[in-house]
Each structure stands twice: as structure tokens, then as C-alpha cells.
JSON list of C-alpha atoms and ligand atoms in Angstrom, two decimals:
[
{"chain": "N", "resi": 1, "resn": "MET", "atom": "CA", "xyz": [5.09, -25.83, -11.14]},
{"chain": "N", "resi": 2, "resn": "LEU", "atom": "CA", "xyz": [7.78, -24.24, -8.87]},
{"chain": "N", "resi": 3, "resn": "LEU", "atom": "CA", "xyz": [5.15, -23.38, -6.09]},
{"chain": "N", "resi": 4, "resn": "LYS", "atom": "CA", "xyz": [3.23, -25.53, -3.72]},
{"chain": "N", "resi": 5, "resn": "GLN", "atom": "CA", "xyz": [-0.51, -24.81, -3.81]},
{"chain": "N", "resi": 6, "resn": "PRO", "atom": "CA", "xyz": [-0.69, -23.26, -0.23]},
{"chain": "N", "resi": 7, "resn": "ILE", "atom": "CA", "xyz": [1.98, -20.68, -1.40]},
{"chain": "N", "resi": 8, "resn": "VAL", "atom": "CA", "xyz": [0.00, -19.91, -4.49]},
{"chain": "N", "resi": 9, "resn": "ASP", "atom": "CA", "xyz": [-3.20, -19.55, -2.33]},
{"chain": "N", "resi": 10, "resn": "ALA", "atom": "CA", "xyz": [-1.48, -17.31, 0.33]},
{"chain": "N", "resi": 11, "resn": "ILE", "atom": "CA", "xyz": [-0.06, -15.02, -2.49]},
{"chain": "N", "resi": 12, "resn": "ASN", "atom": "CA", "xyz": [-3.43, -15.00, -4.31]},
{"chain": "N", "resi": 13, "resn": "ALA", "atom": "CA", "xyz": [-4.87, -13.80, -0.74]},
{"chain": "N", "resi": 14, "resn": "GLN", "atom": "CA", "xyz": [-2.31, -11.01, -0.95]},
{"chain": "N", "resi": 15, "resn": "VAL", "atom": "CA", "xyz": [-3.40, -9.95, -4.19]},
{"chain": "N", "resi": 16, "resn": "THR", "atom": "CA", "xyz": [-6.85, -9.19, -2.78]},
{"chain": "N", "resi": 17, "resn": "GLU", "atom": "CA", "xyz": [-5.47, -7.01, 0.05]},
{"chain": "N", "resi": 18, "resn": "GLU", "atom": "CA", "xyz": [-3.17, -5.08, -2.35]},
{"chain": "N", "resi": 19, "resn": "PHE", "atom": "CA", "xyz": [-6.16, -4.31, -4.68]},
{"chain": "N", "resi": 20, "resn": "THR", "atom": "CA", "xyz": [-8.07, -3.41, -1.59]},
{"chain": "N", "resi": 21, "resn": "ALA", "atom": "CA", "xyz": [-5.51, -1.09, -0.37]},
{"chain": "N", "resi": 22, "resn": "SER", "atom": "CA", "xyz": [-5.41, 0.42, -3.99]},
{"chain": "N", "resi": 23, "resn": "ALA", "atom": "CA", "xyz": [-9.21, 1.17, -4.14]},
{"chain": "N", "resi": 24, "resn": "GLN", "atom": "CA", "xyz": [-8.88, 2.42, -0.29]},
{"chain": "N", "resi": 25, "resn": "TYR", "atom": "CA", "xyz": [-6.39, 4.97, -1.39]},
{"chain": "N", "resi": 26, "resn": "LEU", "atom": "CA", "xyz": [-8.34, 5.83, -4.55]},
{"chain": "N", "resi": 27, "resn": "ALA", "atom": "CA", "xyz": [-11.37, 6.58, -2.25]},
{"chain": "N", "resi": 28, "resn": "ILE", "atom": "CA", "xyz": [-9.14, 8.72, -0.09]},
{"chain": "N", "resi": 29, "resn": "ALA", "atom": "CA", "xyz": [-7.74, 10.52, -3.07]},
{"chain": "N", "resi": 30, "resn": "LEU", "atom": "CA", "xyz": [-11.31, 11.31, -4.45]},
{"chain": "N", "resi": 31, "resn": "TYR", "atom": "CA", "xyz": [-12.31, 12.76, -0.71]},
{"chain": "N", "resi": 32, "resn": "PHE", "atom": "CA", "xyz": [-9.25, 15.04, -1.02]},
{"chain": "N", "resi": 33, "resn": "GLU", "atom": "CA", "xyz": [-10.43, 16.15, -4.42]},
{"chain": "N", "resi": 34, "resn": "ARG", "atom": "CA", "xyz": [-13.79, 16.99, -3.03]},
{"chain": "N", "resi": 35, "resn": "GLU", "atom": "CA", "xyz": [-12.11, 18.89, -0.20]},
{"chain": "N", "resi": 36, "resn": "THR", "atom": "CA", "xyz": [-9.81, 20.74, -2.89]},
{"chain": "N", "resi": 37, "resn": "LEU", "atom": "CA", "xyz": [-6.68, 19.50, -1.42]},
{"chain": "N", "resi": 38, "resn": "PRO", "atom": "CA", "xyz": [-4.93, 18.74, -4.71]},
{"chain": "N", "resi": 39, "resn": "GLU", "atom": "CA", "xyz": [-1.41, 17.66, -3.25]},
{"chain": "N", "resi": 40, "resn": "LEU", "atom": "CA", "xyz": [-2.94, 15.23, -1.02]},
{"chain": "N", "resi": 41, "resn": "ALA", "atom": "CA", "xyz": [-5.22, 13.93, -3.74]},
{"chain": "N", "resi": 42, "resn": "ASN", "atom": "CA", "xyz": [-2.10, 13.58, -6.04]},
{"chain": "N", "resi": 43, "resn": "TYR", "atom": "CA", "xyz": [-0.23, 11.89, -3.17]},
{"chain": "N", "resi": 44, "resn": "PHE", "atom": "CA", "xyz": [-3.14, 9.20, -2.61]},
{"chain": "N", "resi": 45, "resn": "HIS", "atom": "CA", "xyz": [-3.62, 8.85, -6.37]},
{"chain": "N", "resi": 46, "resn": "LEU", "atom": "CA", "xyz": [-0.06, 7.77, -6.60]},
{"chain": "N", "resi": 47, "resn": "GLN", "atom": "CA", "xyz": [-0.23, 5.55, -3.54]},
{"chain": "N", "resi": 48, "resn": "ALA", "atom": "CA", "xyz": [-3.28, 3.78, -5.18]},
{"chain": "N", "resi": 49, "resn": "ALA", "atom": "CA", "xyz": [-1.16, 3.01, -8.34]},
{"chain": "N", "resi": 50, "resn": "GLU", "atom": "CA", "xyz": [1.74, 1.80, -6.19]},
{"chain": "N", "resi": 51, "resn": "GLU", "atom": "CA", "xyz": [-0.84, -0.79, -4.51]},
{"chain": "N", "resi": 52, "resn": "HIS", "atom": "CA", "xyz": [-2.04, -1.66, -8.14]},
{"chain": "N", "resi": 53, "resn": "GLY", "atom": "CA", "xyz": [1.51, -2.39, -8.80]},
{"chain": "N", "resi": 54, "resn": "HIS", "atom": "CA", "xyz": [2.12, -4.61, -5.85]},
{"chain": "N", "resi": 55, "resn": "ALA", "atom": "CA", "xyz": [-0.93, -6.63, -6.95]},
{"chain": "N", "resi": 56, "resn": "THR", "atom": "CA", "xyz": [0.24, -6.80, -10.42]},
{"chain": "N", "resi": 57, "resn": "LYS", "atom": "CA", "xyz": [3.72, -7.92, -9.11]},
{"chain": "N", "resi": 58, "resn": "LEU", "atom": "CA", "xyz": [2.25, -10.73, -6.99]},
{"chain": "N", "resi": 59, "resn": "LEU", "atom": "CA", "xyz": [0.09, -11.97, -9.93]},
{"chain": "N", "resi": 60, "resn": "GLY", "atom": "CA", "xyz": [2.84, -11.86, -12.39]},
{"chain": "N", "resi": 61, "resn": "TYR", "atom": "CA", "xyz": [5.16, -13.97, -10.00]},
{"chain": "N", "resi": 62, "resn": "ILE", "atom": "CA", "xyz": [2.37, -16.61, -9.94]},
{"chain": "N", "resi": 63, "resn": "ASN", "atom": "CA", "xyz": [2.26, -16.75, -13.56]},
{"chain": "N", "resi": 64, "resn": "GLU", "atom": "CA", "xyz": [6.08, -17.11, -14.02]},
{"chain": "N", "resi": 65, "resn": "ALA", "atom": "CA", "xyz": [6.31, -19.73, -11.62]},
{"chain": "N", "resi": 66, "resn": "GLY", "atom": "CA", "xyz": [3.48, -21.78, -13.22]},
{"chain": "N", "resi": 67, "resn": "GLY", "atom": "CA", "xyz": [0.92, -21.36, -10.84]},
{"chain": "N", "resi": 68, "resn": "MET", "atom": "CA", "xyz": [-2.79, -20.03, -11.36]},
{"chain": "N", "resi": 69, "resn": "PRO", "atom": "CA", "xyz": [-3.23, -16.42, -10.56]},
{"chain": "N", "resi": 70, "resn": "ILE", "atom": "CA", "xyz": [-6.65, -15.38, -9.33]},
{"chain": "N", "resi": 71, "resn": "ILE", "atom": "CA", "xyz": [-8.24, -11.81, -9.13]},
{"chain": "N", "resi": 72, "resn": "ALA", "atom": "CA", "xyz": [-10.88, -12.13, -6.50]},
{"chain": "N", "resi": 73, "resn": "PRO", "atom": "CA", "xyz": [-13.29, -9.11, -5.54]},
{"chain": "N", "resi": 74, "resn": "THR", "atom": "CA", "xyz": [-11.81, -6.69, -3.23]},
{"chain": "N", "resi": 75, "resn": "ARG", "atom": "CA", "xyz": [-13.12, -6.16, 0.25]},
{"chain": "N", "resi": 76, "resn": "ALA", "atom": "CA", "xyz": [-15.20, -3.12, 1.01]},
{"chain": "N", "resi": 77, "resn": "VAL", "atom": "CA", "xyz": [-13.40, 0.12, 1.49]},
{"chain": "N", "resi": 78, "resn": "LYS", "atom": "CA", "xyz": [-14.51, 3.49, 3.46]},
{"chain": "N", "resi": 79, "resn": "ASN", "atom": "CA", "xyz": [-15.70, 6.22, 1.20]},
{"chain": "N", "resi": 80, "resn": "ASP", "atom": "CA", "xyz": [-16.31, 9.07, 3.02]},
{"chain": "N", "resi": 81, "resn": "PHE", "atom": "CA", "xyz": [-14.44, 10.81, 5.83]},
{"chain": "N", "resi": 82, "resn": "SER", "atom": "CA", "xyz": [-14.75, 13.71, 8.08]},
{"chain": "N", "resi": 83, "resn": "SER", "atom": "CA", "xyz": [-11.09, 14.86, 8.41]},
{"chain": "N", "resi": 84, "resn": "VAL", "atom": "CA", "xyz": [-7.61, 14.60, 6.87]},
{"chain": "N", "resi": 85, "resn": "GLU", "atom": "CA", "xyz": [-6.18, 12.97, 9.95]},
{"chain": "N", "resi": 86, "resn": "GLU", "atom": "CA", "xyz": [-8.98, 10.13, 9.87]},
{"chain": "N", "resi": 87, "resn": "CYS", "atom": "CA", "xyz": [-7.58, 9.40, 6.27]},
{"chain": "N", "resi": 88, "resn": "ILE", "atom": "CA", "xyz": [-4.25, 9.41, 7.43]},
{"chain": "N", "resi": 89, "resn": "ARG", "atom": "CA", "xyz": [-4.71, 7.18, 10.29]},
{"chain": "N", "resi": 90, "resn": "LEU", "atom": "CA", "xyz": [-6.61, 4.76, 8.26]},
{"chain": "N", "resi": 91, "resn": "ALA", "atom": "CA", "xyz": [-3.89, 4.61, 5.58]},
{"chain": "N", "resi": 92, "resn": "LEU", "atom": "CA", "xyz": [-1.09, 3.99, 8.26]},
{"chain": "N", "resi": 93, "resn": "ASP", "atom": "CA", "xyz": [-3.43, 1.28, 9.96]},
{"chain": "N", "resi": 94, "resn": "GLN", "atom": "CA", "xyz": [-3.70, -0.39, 6.52]},
{"chain": "N", "resi": 95, "resn": "GLU", "atom": "CA", "xyz": [0.10, -0.19, 5.92]},
{"chain": "N", "resi": 96, "resn": "LEU", "atom": "CA", "xyz": [0.74, -1.90, 9.37]},
{"chain": "N", "resi": 97, "resn": "THR", "atom": "CA", "xyz": [-1.66, -4.48, 8.34]},
{"chain": "N", "resi": 98, "resn": "VAL", "atom": "CA", "xyz": [-0.14, -5.08, 5.01]},
{"chain": "N", "resi": 99, "resn": "THR", "atom": "CA", "xyz": [3.18, -5.36, 6.84]},
{"chain": "N", "resi": 100, "resn": "ALA", "atom": "CA", "xyz": [2.17, -8.06, 9.05]},
{"chain": "N", "resi": 101, "resn": "GLN", "atom": "CA", "xyz": [0.49, -9.65, 6.16]},
{"chain": "N", "resi": 102, "resn": "ILE", "atom": "CA", "xyz": [3.75, -9.67, 4.15]},
{"chain": "N", "resi": 103, "resn": "ASN", "atom": "CA", "xyz": [5.65, -11.07, 7.16]},
{"chain": "N", "resi": 104, "resn": "ASN", "atom": "CA", "xyz": [3.03, -13.77, 7.53]},
{"chain": "N", "resi": 105, "resn": "LEU", "atom": "CA", "xyz": [3.57, -14.52, 3.78]},
{"chain": "N", "resi": 106, "resn": "VAL", "atom": "CA", "xyz": [7.37, -14.91, 4.51]},
{"chain": "N", "resi": 107, "resn": "LYS", "atom": "CA", "xyz": [6.79, -17.28, 7.35]},
{"chain": "N", "resi": 108, "resn": "VAL", "atom": "CA", "xyz": [4.38, -19.39, 5.05]},
{"chain": "N", "resi": 109, "resn": "ALA", "atom": "CA", "xyz": [7.36, -19.49, 2.44]},
{"chain": "N", "resi": 110, "resn": "MET", "atom": "CA", "xyz": [9.86, -20.45, 5.12]},
{"chain": "N", "resi": 111, "resn": "GLU", "atom": "CA", "xyz": [7.59, -22.90, 6.71]},
{"chain": "N", "resi": 112, "resn": "ASN", "atom": "CA", "xyz": [7.26, -24.71, 3.07]},
{"chain": "N", "resi": 113, "resn": "ASP", "atom": "CA", "xyz": [10.95, -24.49, 2.43]},
{"chain": "N", "resi": 114, "resn": "ASP", "atom": "CA", "xyz": [10.18, -22.07, -0.47]},
{"chain": "N", "resi": 115, "resn": "TYR", "atom": "CA", "xyz": [13.44, -20.14, -0.89]},
{"chain": "N", "resi": 116, "resn": "LEU", "atom": "CA", "xyz": [12.33, -18.73, -4.12]},
{"chain": "N", "resi": 117, "resn": "THR", "atom": "CA", "xyz": [9.10, -17.14, -2.79]},
{"chain": "N", "resi": 118, "resn": "ASN", "atom": "CA", "xyz": [11.05, -16.04, 0.20]},
{"chain": "N", "resi": 119, "resn": "GLN", "atom": "CA", "xyz": [13.69, -14.17, -1.96]},
{"chain": "N", "resi": 120, "resn": "PHE", "atom": "CA", "xyz": [10.79, -12.59, -4.14]},
{"chain": "N", "resi": 121, "resn": "LEU", "atom": "CA", "xyz": [8.96, -11.43, -1.01]},
{"chain": "N", "resi": 122, "resn": "GLN", "atom": "CA", "xyz": [12.09, -9.58, 0.25]},
{"chain": "N", "resi": 123, "resn": "TRP", "atom": "CA", "xyz": [11.43, -6.83, -2.13]},
{"chain": "N", "resi": 124, "resn": "PHE", "atom": "CA", "xyz": [7.99, -6.27, -0.33]},
{"chain": "N", "resi": 125, "resn": "VAL", "atom": "CA", "xyz": [9.39, -6.58, 3.25]},
{"chain": "N", "resi": 126, "resn": "THR", "atom": "CA", "xyz": [11.56, -3.53, 2.22]},
{"chain": "N", "resi": 127, "resn": "GLU", "atom": "CA", "xyz": [9.06, -1.63, 0.43]},
{"chain": "N", "resi": 128, "resn": "GLN", "atom": "CA", "xyz": [6.73, -1.76, 3.62]},
{"chain": "N", "resi": 129, "resn": "LEU", "atom": "CA", "xyz": [9.40, -0.15, 5.58]},
{"chain": "N", "resi": 130, "resn": "GLU", "atom": "CA", "xyz": [9.26, 2.67, 3.31]},
{"chain": "N", "resi": 131, "resn": "GLU", "atom": "CA", "xyz": [5.47, 2.72, 2.89]},
{"chain": "N", "resi": 132, "resn": "VAL", "atom": "CA", "xyz": [5.05, 2.74, 6.91]},
{"chain": "N", "resi": 133, "resn": "SER", "atom": "CA", "xyz": [7.85, 5.29, 7.47]},
{"chain": "N", "resi": 134, "resn": "SER", "atom": "CA", "xyz": [6.35, 7.84, 4.96]},
{"chain": "N", "resi": 135, "resn": "MET", "atom": "CA", "xyz": [2.88, 7.60, 5.92]},
{"chain": "N", "resi": 136, "resn": "THR", "atom": "CA", "xyz": [3.99, 7.94, 9.76]},
{"chain": "N", "resi": 137, "resn": "ASP", "atom": "CA", "xyz": [5.91, 11.13, 8.60]},
{"chain": "N", "resi": 138, "resn": "LEU", "atom": "CA", "xyz": [2.67, 12.22, 6.98]},
{"chain": "N", "resi": 139, "resn": "LEU", "atom": "CA", "xyz": [0.46, 11.71, 9.91]},
{"chain": "N", "resi": 140, "resn": "ASN", "atom": "CA", "xyz": [2.96, 13.73, 12.14]},
{"chain": "N", "resi": 141, "resn": "ILE", "atom": "CA", "xyz": [2.93, 16.59, 9.53]},
{"chain": "N", "resi": 142, "resn": "VAL", "atom": "CA", "xyz": [-0.84, 16.69, 9.50]},
{"chain": "N", "resi": 143, "resn": "LYS", "atom": "CA", "xyz": [-1.16, 16.61, 13.43]},
{"chain": "N", "resi": 144, "resn": "ARG", "atom": "CA", "xyz": [1.39, 19.49, 13.69]},
{"chain": "N", "resi": 145, "resn": "ALA", "atom": "CA", "xyz": [-0.43, 21.47, 11.07]},
{"chain": "N", "resi": 146, "resn": "GLY", "atom": "CA", "xyz": [-3.93, 21.52, 12.92]},
{"chain": "N", "resi": 147, "resn": "ASP", "atom": "CA", "xyz": [-6.38, 23.41, 10.96]},
{"chain": "N", "resi": 148, "resn": "ASN", "atom": "CA", "xyz": [-3.93, 24.97, 8.55]},
{"chain": "N", "resi": 149, "resn": "LEU", "atom": "CA", "xyz": [-3.99, 22.45, 5.89]},
{"chain": "N", "resi": 150, "resn": "PHE", "atom": "CA", "xyz": [-2.09, 24.61, 3.53]},
{"chain": "N", "resi": 151, "resn": "ARG", "atom": "CA", "xyz": [0.97, 23.52, 5.57]},
{"chain": "N", "resi": 152, "resn": "VAL", "atom": "CA", "xyz": [0.32, 19.93, 4.61]},
{"chain": "N", "resi": 153, "resn": "GLU", "atom": "CA", "xyz": [-0.25, 20.75, 0.89]},
{"chain": "N", "resi": 154, "resn": "GLU", "atom": "CA", "xyz": [2.95, 22.79, 1.08]},
{"chain": "N", "resi": 155, "resn": "TYR", "atom": "CA", "xyz": [4.82, 20.03, 2.59]},
{"chain": "N", "resi": 156, "resn": "LEU", "atom": "CA", "xyz": [3.84, 17.53, -0.03]},
{"chain": "N", "resi": 157, "resn": "SER", "atom": "CA", "xyz": [4.37, 20.12, -2.78]},
{"chain": "N", "resi": 158, "resn": "ARG", "atom": "CA", "xyz": [8.15, 20.19, -1.91]},
{"chain": "N", "resi": 159, "resn": "THR", "atom": "CA", "xyz": [8.35, 16.50, -0.92]},
{"chain": "N", "resi": 160, "resn": "PRO", "atom": "CA", "xyz": [9.52, 13.93, -3.48]},
{"chain": "N", "resi": 161, "resn": "HIS", "atom": "CA", "xyz": [6.82, 11.42, -3.43]},
{"chain": "N", "resi": 162, "resn": "PRO", "atom": "CA", "xyz": [7.47, 7.75, -2.40]},
{"chain": "N", "resi": 163, "resn": "GLY", "atom": "CA", "xyz": [7.47, 5.71, -5.60]},
{"chain": "N", "resi": 164, "resn": "ALA", "atom": "CA", "xyz": [6.97, 8.67, -7.92]},
{"chain": "N", "resi": 165, "resn": "GLY", "atom": "CA", "xyz": [9.16, 8.19, -11.07]},
{"chain": "N", "resi": 166, "resn": "ALA", "atom": "CA", "xyz": [10.77, 4.96, -9.44]},
{"chain": "N", "resi": 167, "resn": "ASN", "atom": "CA", "xyz": [9.56, 1.35, -10.16]},
{"chain": "N", "resi": 168, "resn": "ASN", "atom": "CA", "xyz": [6.22, 1.30, -8.48]},
{"chain": "N", "resi": 169, "resn": "GLY", "atom": "CA", "xyz": [6.36, -2.65, -8.50]},
{"chain": "N", "resi": 170, "resn": "ALA", "atom": "CA", "xyz": [4.88, -3.11, -11.74]},
{"chain": "N", "resi": 171, "resn": "ALA", "atom": "CA", "xyz": [7.92, -4.60, -13.30]},
{"chain": "R", "resi": 201, "resn": "FEO", "atom": "FE1", "xyz": [1.17, -2.88, -1.00]},
{"chain": "R", "resi": 201, "resn": "FEO", "atom": "FE2", "xyz": [1.19, -0.24, 0.86]},
{"chain": "R", "resi": 201, "resn": "FEO", "atom": "O1", "xyz": [1.32, -2.17, 0.75]}
]
């Protein structure tokens, strides 16, 4: 196969992180549904789908390169929340964590002289910039809106959602 086993192991570990991120975003979307915040719910359903796409993209790469893709159980996620801001802070923390994980994956690839994986991972490096940036924007909007969550809903209703209509990483 084209990949060394430590690379396959590291990518498979990231698959678990992406599926966990997807499950966490789904839990957040469901909370927003309970709170009757449809735009926020829709935004996080889209984020959940994006993360699922990231996991699928990683699995597809392992398969294509002749490795053994492993779908492991996700880690536990938080299911209940006390505020919108708590959710967005959790989401931003998650994106920062995933960014560090992707950077570490690139480091492992470089340490193993794996130029193919390094090149493949550059898509994720760029994607993380977009994801951290959009979640930072959303946190700022939420903080500014205070108790007036209608403003957040209004903002999302006229802001093109990242990934909506674009390649969500499933290709
Ligand atoms: Fe797959 Fe939001 O990182």
C-alpha cells in the first residue's frame, strides 16, 4: 500500500474526531430546535453534515491508498446546554482542537516523508481556517446580540452558510 501503518492509524484516529464533531453539532442543532431557533438549528445541521463529510473523505483516502479504514465509536458528546453562547463557545473550542489535530497529522506525514498524505491534508488545513473563522464570527454576533436572539436568527438568515451548496468534503 502507499501509506505507512502509522499514517493509517493517525488518519483513522482523526476519523473518530470528525464523527465526534458531527455528533456534537447534531446535539447542538437539536438543542436549538428545542429552543425554537430554526436558523441556528439549520446552521448546525449543516455543520454536522460537513463533519460527516470530513470523516468520509478521510476514510475514502485510506481506502484509495490501500489501507484499512476503521470506523470506531465516537467519544461522548454534550447533549444539553444552558445558553446559545455556551453552544457556540463549545463549537469554537472544538474547531480549534480539530485544527491542532490536523496540524499534528501534517507533522506526522512530514516526519514519515509522506508527501502524498501531506498534500491530501492541505484541503483540511484550509478548511479549518474557514471553520474557525466562521465560528469566531458567529460567537461575536451572539455576544453582541445578548438576549435578543432574533438578531442572531436574522444574521444567519441572510448569511450564506459555509459549505452550503459547496463541496462538503464528501467528494
Ligand atoms: Fe472537520 Fe470542523 O472540522
